[in-house]
Amino acid sequence: MEFWEKELETLPQDKLTRLQLDRLNLVIQSAVRSPYYRSLFSGNGDLESLRDIREVNGIPFTTKQHLRDHFPYGFLTLPRKELIRLHSSSGTTGNPTVVFHNRHDIDSWSNLMARSLFCAGVRDTDVFQNIVGYGLFTGGLGFQYGIERLGALSIPAGAGNSARQIKLMRDYGTTVIHAIPSYLARLYDVFLAEGVNPRTDTELRMLIIGAEPHTEAQRQRIQEMFGVKAYNSFGLSEMNGPGVAFECEYQNGLHIWEDAFLVEIVDPETLEPVPDGEYGELVMTTLDRQAMPLIRYRTRDITRILPGICPCGRTHRRIDRITGRTDDMFIIKGCNIYPMQVEGILLRVAEVGSDYVIRLETIDDQDEMIVEVEVKKDWFRGDLLFLDQLQKRLTHMIRDEVLVTPRVKLVEPGSIPKGEGKAVRVFDNRQN
Ligand code: ADP
Ligand code: ZN
């Protein structure tokens, strides 16, 4: 078995816990240099165990709202002169959230990214095409620095323009692609339209997918389209960006890098810890970030710790794929529904195409869930009786899963509009 940083990646659990505690105490001491954390605690006195990191000991959660309220400099522990980069989210609602990095932070993040890529099986002999937005979005530069640290040949392609992406792949013999899953399904359609077969006409040997929620069914589809494995990459800008948790060759959950992040899974309502194996909200503390440490940050992402040891030999625990964000969940007719539950049903059905969208509408004073589903070309041309049966079948399958009867609308492939970024799956147009 090969590793990027063998000693750290295979550190026995007790030593890893010790390392985390030492780092956590340093983080708490340095966090009080920021105006925000200084207003909350003194940083005096070390915690004796990781379990002491609780509200009862005066260490509260940090939320996106706190970041917004103290925008832009309230969480900084260093003078501006020390900073070398910032990344920020779009901030369509209120202040954006911003994270600042000093040289150490960028170095540490690059290393985590190189480690993640190596863990999934990328090597310095690869040609790596990074098909995500560069700029303030962390997926561009985050991957870029990791690819360079690893020593693979990087193609900083950026997002969009599928015909050009295919040309780049063929000109330079791309072996690895990183892209968001909803985009790969579209890229595949362009391959077909151009008469290029990604399995036989390219050198592609693996994919890395992440940055947005997707189901195992979606992953399977993408793997079948391209004829290679697709490894799941998880991160969020508040925790640098990508390089937080990554799948290894076994594709059995994502190793979360516990030397750099302290992980808690809590019940999103009571905020009490849940036992390993149970779903809850992921809460994270940075353990190796200097300019802007974050303590007990509530990610809003729902996942669970997977029990057991991974055969790859890495000791860092694994999280399950993210099933959704607490704020993705919608309530209709008294039922709590995550878009991924609907996706899990749809993408298992062979006739269903690559896109879908959920619209919540008020019709005749009733709230309705309308599920618009693209049907694959060959089937969409099919006879009306067949489409009618497919529509009924999907309606029943979704109802059995989410307990609400949807109005399923079958639409032509390519008719659901898509932006360049992450897919938006739910539109809530309900009155009040
Ligand atoms: P934004 O909040 O604007 O989407 P980020 O780029 O920081 O900005 O997005 C991070 C979020 O994206 C995560 O909190 C999570 O909800 C989602 N995400 C990232 N990677 C994955 C993944 N592999 N699977 C599911 N969701 C993911
Ligand atoms: Zn593993």
Short mmCIF file of C-alpha atoms and ligand atoms in Angstrom, two decimals:
data_model
loop_
_atom_site.label_atom_id
_atom_site.label_comp_id
_atom_site.label_asym_id
_atom_site.label_seq_id
_atom_site.Cartn_x
_atom_site.Cartn_y
_atom_site.Cartn_z
CA MET A 1 0.00 0.00 0.00
CA GLU A 2 1.27 3.45 -0.89
CA PHE A 3 0.67 6.68 0.96
CA TRP A 4 1.46 10.34 0.53
CA GLU A 5 2.30 10.84 4.21
CA LYS A 6 2.41 7.33 5.56
CA GLU A 7 3.11 8.14 9.17
CA LEU A 8 0.28 10.65 9.52
CA GLU A 9 -2.23 8.71 7.45
CA THR A 10 -1.73 5.50 9.39
CA LEU A 11 -1.22 6.96 12.86
CA PRO A 12 -2.77 4.63 15.47
CA GLN A 13 -6.05 6.04 16.84
CA ASP A 14 -4.66 6.82 20.30
CA LYS A 15 -1.77 8.80 18.86
CA LEU A 16 -4.09 10.57 16.45
CA THR A 17 -6.32 11.55 19.36
CA ARG A 18 -3.31 12.88 21.28
CA LEU A 19 -2.18 14.89 18.27
CA GLN A 20 -5.68 16.33 17.91
CA LEU A 21 -5.84 17.34 21.56
CA ASP A 22 -2.45 19.06 21.41
CA ARG A 23 -3.43 20.91 18.29
CA LEU A 24 -6.86 21.78 19.63
CA ASN A 25 -5.36 23.43 22.68
CA LEU A 26 -3.06 25.46 20.45
CA VAL A 27 -6.00 26.46 18.28
CA ILE A 28 -8.02 27.63 21.24
CA GLN A 29 -5.07 29.67 22.52
CA SER A 30 -4.50 31.33 19.19
CA ALA A 31 -8.19 31.82 18.34
CA VAL A 32 -8.52 34.34 21.18
CA ARG A 33 -6.35 36.68 19.16
CA SER A 34 -9.37 37.18 16.91
CA PRO A 35 -11.91 39.79 17.97
CA TYR A 36 -14.77 37.31 17.67
CA TYR A 37 -13.40 34.46 19.77
CA ARG A 38 -11.84 36.87 22.29
CA SER A 39 -15.34 38.06 23.05
CA LEU A 40 -16.35 34.47 23.87
CA PHE A 41 -13.60 32.84 25.88
CA SER A 42 -10.23 33.52 27.46
CA GLY A 43 -8.14 30.66 26.06
CA ASN A 44 -6.67 30.03 29.50
CA GLY A 45 -6.39 26.46 30.67
CA ASP A 46 -5.97 23.42 28.46
CA LEU A 47 -8.73 20.94 27.69
CA GLU A 48 -7.90 17.52 29.08
CA SER A 49 -9.74 15.49 26.49
CA LEU A 50 -11.39 16.04 23.13
CA ARG A 51 -14.72 15.42 24.77
CA ASP A 52 -14.27 18.63 26.76
CA ILE A 53 -14.97 20.65 23.63
CA ARG A 54 -18.56 21.41 24.53
CA GLU A 55 -20.76 24.33 25.21
CA VAL A 56 -20.60 23.45 28.92
CA ASN A 57 -16.94 24.36 28.87
CA GLY A 58 -17.69 27.67 27.24
CA ILE A 59 -16.84 26.63 23.70
CA PRO A 60 -19.91 27.37 21.59
CA PHE A 61 -20.65 26.46 17.99
CA THR A 62 -19.71 28.81 15.17
CA THR A 63 -22.25 29.31 12.38
CA LYS A 64 -22.33 30.87 8.94
CA GLN A 65 -24.32 33.70 10.49
CA HIS A 66 -21.46 34.47 12.89
CA LEU A 67 -19.09 34.65 9.93
CA ARG A 68 -21.45 37.04 8.18
CA ASP A 69 -22.02 39.20 11.24
CA HIS A 70 -18.28 39.64 11.73
CA PHE A 71 -17.46 40.06 8.07
CA PRO A 72 -14.77 40.53 6.90
CA TYR A 73 -12.01 40.62 9.55
CA GLY A 74 -13.67 39.53 12.80
CA PHE A 75 -12.16 36.03 12.82
CA LEU A 76 -8.61 37.02 11.89
CA THR A 77 -5.83 36.17 14.32
CA LEU A 78 -3.01 37.71 12.28
CA PRO A 79 -2.22 41.18 10.93
CA ARG A 80 -3.22 41.71 7.31
CA LYS A 81 0.42 41.82 6.24
CA GLU A 82 0.71 38.09 6.97
CA LEU A 83 -2.15 37.09 4.67
CA ILE A 84 -1.58 35.86 1.15
CA ARG A 85 -4.99 34.79 -0.16
CA LEU A 86 -8.71 34.91 0.45
CA HIS A 87 -11.58 32.84 -0.88
CA SER A 88 -15.18 33.81 -0.50
CA SER A 89 -18.64 32.48 -1.25
CA SER A 90 -21.01 34.29 -3.55
CA GLY A 91 -23.10 35.93 -0.83
CA THR A 92 -26.29 36.27 -2.82
CA THR A 93 -28.10 36.62 0.49
CA GLY A 94 -26.42 39.15 2.81
CA ASN A 95 -22.70 39.40 3.44
CA PRO A 96 -20.52 36.79 1.76
CA THR A 97 -18.43 34.52 3.94
CA VAL A 98 -14.71 34.90 3.51
CA VAL A 99 -11.73 32.85 4.66
CA PHE A 100 -8.21 34.26 4.78
CA HIS A 101 -5.00 32.26 4.56
CA ASN A 102 -1.38 32.90 5.41
CA ARG A 103 1.51 31.07 3.79
CA HIS A 104 1.33 28.20 6.25
CA ASP A 105 -2.39 27.72 5.57
CA ILE A 106 -1.97 27.53 1.80
CA ASP A 107 0.92 25.15 2.27
CA SER A 108 -1.03 22.92 4.62
CA TRP A 109 -4.08 22.93 2.34
CA SER A 110 -1.97 22.08 -0.72
CA ASN A 111 -0.55 19.17 1.17
CA LEU A 112 -3.98 17.94 2.23
CA MET A 113 -5.07 18.16 -1.39
CA ALA A 114 -2.03 16.24 -2.63
CA ARG A 115 -2.68 13.64 0.05
CA SER A 116 -6.33 13.39 -0.99
CA LEU A 117 -5.52 12.99 -4.66
CA PHE A 118 -2.90 10.36 -3.93
CA CYS A 119 -5.37 8.55 -1.67
CA ALA A 120 -7.87 8.29 -4.55
CA GLY A 121 -5.13 6.98 -6.83
CA VAL A 122 -3.82 10.02 -8.74
CA ARG A 123 -0.07 9.85 -9.45
CA ASP A 124 2.60 12.22 -10.73
CA THR A 125 2.41 10.51 -14.12
CA ASP A 126 -1.18 11.69 -14.61
CA VAL A 127 -2.51 14.48 -16.80
CA PHE A 128 -5.12 16.19 -14.64
CA GLN A 129 -7.81 18.40 -16.17
CA ASN A 130 -9.52 20.54 -13.55
CA ILE A 131 -12.96 21.41 -14.93
CA VAL A 132 -14.27 23.74 -12.23
CA GLY A 133 -14.36 27.51 -11.82
CA TYR A 134 -11.11 29.24 -10.86
CA GLY A 135 -11.21 32.43 -8.87
CA LEU A 136 -12.90 32.90 -5.54
CA PHE A 137 -14.43 29.40 -5.72
CA THR A 138 -12.11 27.04 -3.85
CA GLY A 139 -12.36 24.08 -6.26
CA GLY A 140 -10.15 25.75 -8.86
CA LEU A 141 -7.05 26.87 -6.99
CA GLY A 142 -7.51 24.29 -4.23
CA PHE A 143 -7.11 21.44 -6.68
CA GLN A 144 -4.52 23.34 -8.71
CA TYR A 145 -2.10 23.61 -5.78
CA GLY A 146 -2.68 19.97 -4.84
CA ILE A 147 -2.05 18.70 -8.36
CA GLU A 148 1.15 20.71 -8.54
CA ARG A 149 2.27 19.53 -5.10
CA LEU A 150 1.69 15.95 -6.22
CA GLY A 151 3.60 16.61 -9.40
CA ALA A 152 0.98 15.57 -11.96
CA LEU A 153 0.61 17.67 -15.11
CA SER A 154 -2.24 20.10 -14.47
CA ILE A 155 -4.58 21.52 -17.09
CA PRO A 156 -6.34 24.45 -15.38
CA ALA A 157 -9.25 24.24 -17.82
CA GLY A 158 -11.87 26.02 -15.71
CA ALA A 159 -15.61 25.41 -16.04
CA GLY A 160 -17.81 25.26 -19.10
CA ASN A 161 -17.35 25.06 -22.88
CA SER A 162 -17.68 21.32 -23.22
CA ALA A 163 -16.45 21.08 -26.81
CA ARG A 164 -13.22 22.77 -25.74
CA GLN A 165 -12.93 20.47 -22.72
CA ILE A 166 -13.12 17.45 -25.03
CA LYS A 167 -10.52 18.96 -27.33
CA LEU A 168 -8.16 19.59 -24.40
CA MET A 169 -8.64 16.02 -23.25
CA ARG A 170 -7.74 14.66 -26.65
CA ASP A 171 -4.88 17.08 -27.38
CA TYR A 172 -3.05 16.41 -24.12
CA GLY A 173 -4.13 12.87 -23.25
CA THR A 174 -5.98 13.76 -20.06
CA THR A 175 -6.05 10.81 -17.65
CA VAL A 176 -7.95 12.35 -14.72
CA ILE A 177 -10.82 14.83 -14.64
CA HIS A 178 -12.22 16.71 -11.68
CA ALA A 179 -15.73 18.14 -12.15
CA ILE A 180 -19.05 18.46 -10.38
CA PRO A 181 -21.28 15.42 -11.02
CA SER A 182 -24.17 17.32 -12.61
CA TYR A 183 -21.74 18.75 -15.16
CA LEU A 184 -20.27 15.37 -16.12
CA ALA A 185 -23.64 14.09 -17.26
CA ARG A 186 -23.84 17.09 -19.60
CA LEU A 187 -20.28 16.65 -20.80
CA TYR A 188 -21.16 13.10 -21.73
CA ASP A 189 -24.00 14.32 -23.95
CA VAL A 190 -21.55 16.57 -25.77
CA PHE A 191 -19.21 13.62 -26.26
CA LEU A 192 -22.09 11.76 -27.91
CA ALA A 193 -23.07 14.77 -30.02
CA GLU A 194 -19.49 15.10 -31.27
CA GLY A 195 -19.26 11.41 -32.04
CA VAL A 196 -16.40 10.91 -29.56
CA ASN A 197 -16.46 7.87 -27.29
CA PRO A 198 -14.95 8.74 -23.89
CA ARG A 199 -14.18 5.07 -23.26
CA THR A 200 -12.19 4.41 -26.38
CA ASP A 201 -11.20 7.79 -27.81
CA THR A 202 -9.58 9.26 -24.68
CA GLU A 203 -6.90 8.26 -22.17
CA LEU A 204 -9.22 8.88 -19.22
CA ARG A 205 -8.58 6.48 -16.33
CA MET A 206 -10.44 8.04 -13.39
CA LEU A 207 -12.77 10.85 -12.34
CA ILE A 208 -13.01 12.93 -9.22
CA ILE A 209 -16.46 14.27 -8.43
CA GLY A 210 -17.62 16.51 -5.61
CA ALA A 211 -18.70 19.96 -4.49
CA GLU A 212 -22.41 19.11 -4.65
CA PRO A 213 -24.67 16.44 -3.16
CA HIS A 214 -25.22 13.41 -5.34
CA THR A 215 -26.44 9.87 -4.81
CA GLU A 216 -24.71 6.54 -5.30
CA ALA A 217 -27.08 6.06 -8.27
CA GLN A 218 -25.68 9.23 -9.84
CA ARG A 219 -22.12 8.03 -9.29
CA GLN A 220 -22.92 4.66 -10.88
CA ARG A 221 -24.34 6.39 -13.93
CA ILE A 222 -21.29 8.58 -14.34
CA GLN A 223 -19.00 5.58 -13.98
CA GLU A 224 -20.93 3.75 -16.68
CA MET A 225 -20.89 6.73 -19.03
CA PHE A 226 -17.15 7.19 -18.88
CA GLY A 227 -16.16 3.59 -18.17
CA VAL A 228 -13.92 4.58 -15.24
CA LYS A 229 -14.30 4.95 -11.48
CA ALA A 230 -15.46 8.23 -9.95
CA TYR A 231 -14.10 9.13 -6.51
CA ASN A 232 -16.00 11.36 -4.12
CA SER A 233 -14.31 14.57 -2.90
CA PHE A 234 -15.79 16.62 -0.07
CA GLY A 235 -14.96 20.03 1.29
CA LEU A 236 -16.36 23.45 2.07
CA SER A 237 -14.82 26.88 1.81
CA GLU A 238 -15.00 27.49 5.56
CA MET A 239 -12.67 24.46 5.98
CA ASN A 240 -10.38 25.70 3.13
CA GLY A 241 -12.37 24.02 0.37
CA PRO A 242 -11.65 20.61 -1.18
CA GLY A 243 -9.26 18.30 0.67
CA VAL A 244 -11.38 17.82 3.80
CA ALA A 245 -12.50 14.24 3.12
CA PHE A 246 -11.80 11.96 0.17
CA GLU A 247 -12.48 8.44 -0.98
CA CYS A 248 -9.66 5.94 -1.29
CA GLU A 249 -9.48 3.12 -3.83
CA TYR A 250 -12.15 1.18 -1.89
CA GLN A 251 -14.85 3.83 -2.47
CA ASN A 252 -16.39 2.97 0.88
CA GLY A 253 -16.88 6.38 2.44
CA LEU A 254 -14.57 9.38 2.66
CA HIS A 255 -11.51 9.52 4.91
CA ILE A 256 -11.73 12.76 6.80
CA TRP A 257 -8.26 14.13 7.59
CA GLU A 258 -8.31 14.11 11.35
CA ASP A 259 -4.88 15.62 11.88
CA ALA A 260 -6.24 18.79 10.26
CA PHE A 261 -9.88 18.71 11.35
CA LEU A 262 -11.66 17.72 14.53
CA VAL A 263 -14.98 16.09 13.70
CA GLU A 264 -18.21 16.05 15.68
CA ILE A 265 -21.56 14.74 14.47
CA VAL A 266 -24.47 16.31 16.32
CA ASP A 267 -28.22 16.14 16.27
CA PRO A 268 -29.14 19.34 14.37
CA GLU A 269 -32.07 20.02 16.71
CA THR A 270 -30.68 19.24 20.16
CA LEU A 271 -27.03 19.80 19.18
CA GLU A 272 -26.12 16.77 21.30
CA PRO A 273 -23.51 14.35 19.88
CA VAL A 274 -24.92 11.29 18.11
CA PRO A 275 -23.26 7.86 18.34
CA ASP A 276 -21.00 6.66 15.51
CA GLY A 277 -23.07 5.22 12.67
CA GLU A 278 -25.97 7.61 13.17
CA TYR A 279 -26.74 10.53 10.89
CA GLY A 280 -26.39 14.08 12.11
CA GLU A 281 -24.87 17.44 11.25
CA LEU A 282 -21.15 17.56 10.64
CA VAL A 283 -19.37 20.02 12.94
CA MET A 284 -15.71 20.76 12.34
CA THR A 285 -12.80 22.53 14.02
CA THR A 286 -9.68 23.48 12.08
CA LEU A 287 -6.58 22.02 13.74
CA ASP A 288 -3.89 23.35 11.43
CA ARG A 289 -4.97 26.77 10.26
CA GLN A 290 -3.30 29.92 11.50
CA ALA A 291 -4.86 33.00 9.93
CA MET A 292 -8.45 32.11 10.60
CA PRO A 293 -9.10 29.16 12.87
CA LEU A 294 -12.73 28.11 13.14
CA ILE A 295 -14.00 26.28 16.17
CA ARG A 296 -16.99 23.92 16.13
CA TYR A 297 -18.21 25.19 12.79
CA ARG A 298 -21.68 23.91 11.92
CA THR A 299 -21.42 22.82 8.29
CA ARG A 300 -25.17 22.08 7.92
CA ASP A 301 -24.13 18.94 6.01
CA ILE A 302 -25.78 15.68 7.03
CA THR A 303 -23.61 12.58 7.25
CA ARG A 304 -22.44 9.92 9.70
CA ILE A 305 -19.23 8.31 10.85
CA LEU A 306 -18.86 4.90 9.23
CA PRO A 307 -17.83 2.27 11.73
CA GLY A 308 -15.01 -0.16 11.05
CA ILE A 309 -11.50 -0.03 9.68
CA CYS A 310 -10.72 0.65 6.03
CA PRO A 311 -8.68 -2.06 4.29
CA CYS A 312 -6.43 0.64 2.77
CA GLY A 313 -4.67 1.03 6.11
CA ARG A 314 -5.53 4.68 6.71
CA THR A 315 -6.65 5.21 10.28
CA HIS A 316 -8.52 8.48 9.72
CA ARG A 317 -12.20 7.73 10.11
CA ARG A 318 -14.58 7.73 7.18
CA ILE A 319 -17.78 9.72 6.73
CA ASP A 320 -20.66 8.61 4.55
CA ARG A 321 -21.52 10.56 1.43
CA ILE A 322 -23.38 13.77 2.33
CA THR A 323 -27.09 13.08 2.10
CA GLY A 324 -27.94 16.78 1.96
CA ARG A 325 -27.75 20.04 3.82
CA THR A 326 -30.10 20.88 6.63
CA ASP A 327 -31.15 23.90 4.58
CA ASP A 328 -31.86 21.76 1.46
CA MET A 329 -34.60 19.98 3.29
CA PHE A 330 -38.11 21.11 2.49
CA ILE A 331 -41.37 20.34 4.20
CA ILE A 332 -44.49 19.65 2.17
CA LYS A 333 -47.77 18.23 3.43
CA GLY A 334 -46.09 17.64 6.76
CA CYS A 335 -43.28 15.47 5.35
CA ASN A 336 -39.58 16.38 5.56
CA ILE A 337 -37.93 15.66 2.23
CA TYR A 338 -34.34 15.87 0.99
CA PRO A 339 -33.82 16.28 -2.77
CA MET A 340 -31.37 13.37 -2.69
CA GLN A 341 -34.20 11.01 -1.71
CA VAL A 342 -35.92 11.90 -4.96
CA GLU A 343 -32.69 11.66 -6.95
CA GLY A 344 -32.01 8.23 -5.48
CA ILE A 345 -35.29 6.99 -6.96
CA LEU A 346 -35.11 8.72 -10.33
CA LEU A 347 -31.57 7.83 -11.32
CA ARG A 348 -32.13 4.15 -10.70
CA VAL A 349 -34.66 4.12 -13.53
CA ALA A 350 -33.02 3.39 -16.88
CA GLU A 351 -35.33 5.56 -18.97
CA VAL A 352 -34.65 8.67 -16.87
CA GLY A 353 -32.16 11.11 -18.40
CA SER A 354 -29.51 13.19 -16.70
CA ASP A 355 -31.51 16.00 -15.16
CA TYR A 356 -34.44 16.66 -12.91
CA VAL A 357 -35.82 19.52 -10.87
CA ILE A 358 -38.32 19.75 -8.02
CA ARG A 359 -40.79 22.65 -8.05
CA LEU A 360 -42.95 23.39 -5.06
CA GLU A 361 -46.10 25.25 -6.11
CA THR A 362 -49.41 26.29 -4.66
CA ILE A 363 -52.19 25.04 -6.94
CA ASP A 364 -55.82 25.64 -5.96
CA ASP A 365 -54.71 26.46 -2.40
CA GLN A 366 -52.88 23.15 -2.15
CA ASP A 367 -49.11 22.75 -1.89
CA GLU A 368 -47.88 20.45 -4.64
CA MET A 369 -44.53 18.87 -5.37
CA ILE A 370 -43.89 18.87 -9.11
CA VAL A 371 -41.02 16.68 -10.22
CA GLU A 372 -39.83 17.51 -13.72
CA VAL A 373 -37.78 14.69 -15.14
CA GLU A 374 -35.84 14.51 -18.37
CA VAL A 375 -36.39 11.25 -20.24
CA LYS A 376 -33.64 9.78 -22.43
CA LYS A 377 -33.96 10.55 -26.12
CA ASP A 378 -34.83 7.04 -27.31
CA TRP A 379 -37.59 6.69 -24.79
CA PHE A 380 -38.97 10.18 -25.14
CA ARG A 381 -39.74 9.47 -28.77
CA GLY A 382 -41.58 6.33 -27.64
CA ASP A 383 -45.32 5.85 -27.69
CA LEU A 384 -47.61 7.79 -25.40
CA LEU A 385 -48.85 4.73 -23.58
CA PHE A 386 -45.30 3.91 -22.58
CA LEU A 387 -44.67 7.46 -21.32
CA ASP A 388 -47.91 7.37 -19.41
CA GLN A 389 -46.85 4.15 -17.68
CA LEU A 390 -43.41 5.54 -16.92
CA GLN A 391 -45.02 8.61 -15.40
CA LYS A 392 -47.21 6.47 -13.15
CA ARG A 393 -44.31 4.23 -12.18
CA LEU A 394 -42.16 7.20 -11.11
CA THR A 395 -45.07 8.74 -9.21
CA HIS A 396 -45.53 5.55 -7.17
CA MET A 397 -41.84 5.07 -6.55
CA ILE A 398 -41.38 8.62 -5.29
CA ARG A 399 -44.50 8.43 -3.15
CA ASP A 400 -43.28 5.21 -1.53
CA GLU A 401 -39.99 6.90 -0.66
CA VAL A 402 -41.10 10.35 0.54
CA LEU A 403 -44.74 9.67 1.48
CA VAL A 404 -46.06 12.56 -0.61
CA THR A 405 -47.66 12.00 -4.02
CA PRO A 406 -45.75 14.12 -6.52
CA ARG A 407 -46.95 15.39 -9.88
CA VAL A 408 -44.39 13.89 -12.20
CA LYS A 409 -43.84 15.71 -15.48
CA LEU A 410 -41.77 13.99 -18.14
CA VAL A 411 -39.80 16.40 -20.32
CA GLU A 412 -37.48 16.27 -23.31
CA PRO A 413 -33.76 15.66 -22.73
CA GLY A 414 -31.83 18.92 -22.38
CA SER A 415 -34.94 20.99 -21.65
CA ILE A 416 -34.20 21.73 -17.99
CA PRO A 417 -32.05 24.88 -17.92
CA LYS A 418 -28.66 24.61 -16.24
CA GLY A 419 -26.16 27.14 -15.00
CA GLU A 420 -22.38 26.75 -14.95
CA GLY A 421 -22.10 26.11 -11.23
CA LYS A 422 -23.63 23.67 -8.83
CA ALA A 423 -27.01 22.24 -9.79
CA VAL A 424 -30.06 23.81 -8.17
CA ARG A 425 -32.52 21.00 -7.53
CA VAL A 426 -35.40 22.68 -5.72
CA PHE A 427 -37.44 25.79 -6.54
CA ASP A 428 -39.93 26.79 -3.92
CA ASN A 429 -42.63 28.97 -5.46
CA ARG A 430 -45.26 28.33 -2.81
CA GLN A 431 -47.37 31.22 -1.67
CA ASN A 432 -46.48 32.02 1.96
P1 ADP B 1 -21.46 27.08 -1.11
O1 ADP B 1 -21.88 27.09 0.33
O2 ADP B 1 -21.65 28.38 -1.81
O3 ADP B 1 -21.96 25.91 -1.89
P2 ADP B 1 -18.83 25.84 -0.90
O4 ADP B 1 -18.10 25.77 -2.17
O5 ADP B 1 -18.08 26.09 0.32
O6 ADP B 1 -19.88 26.98 -1.06
O7 ADP B 1 -19.69 24.52 -0.80
C1 ADP B 1 -19.51 23.58 0.21
C2 ADP B 1 -20.70 22.71 0.30
O8 ADP B 1 -20.87 21.93 -0.89
C3 ADP B 1 -20.61 21.69 1.40
O9 ADP B 1 -20.95 22.25 2.64
C4 ADP B 1 -21.59 20.64 0.93
O10 ADP B 1 -22.91 21.01 1.22
C5 ADP B 1 -21.41 20.66 -0.57
N1 ADP B 1 -20.48 19.59 -0.98
C6 ADP B 1 -19.17 19.72 -1.24
N2 ADP B 1 -18.64 18.53 -1.61
C7 ADP B 1 -19.63 17.63 -1.57
C8 ADP B 1 -19.72 16.22 -1.83
N3 ADP B 1 -18.69 15.50 -2.22
N4 ADP B 1 -20.92 15.64 -1.65
C9 ADP B 1 -22.00 16.36 -1.25
N5 ADP B 1 -21.97 17.67 -0.99
C10 ADP B 1 -20.81 18.31 -1.15
ZN ZN B 2 -9.38 3.70 2.80
#
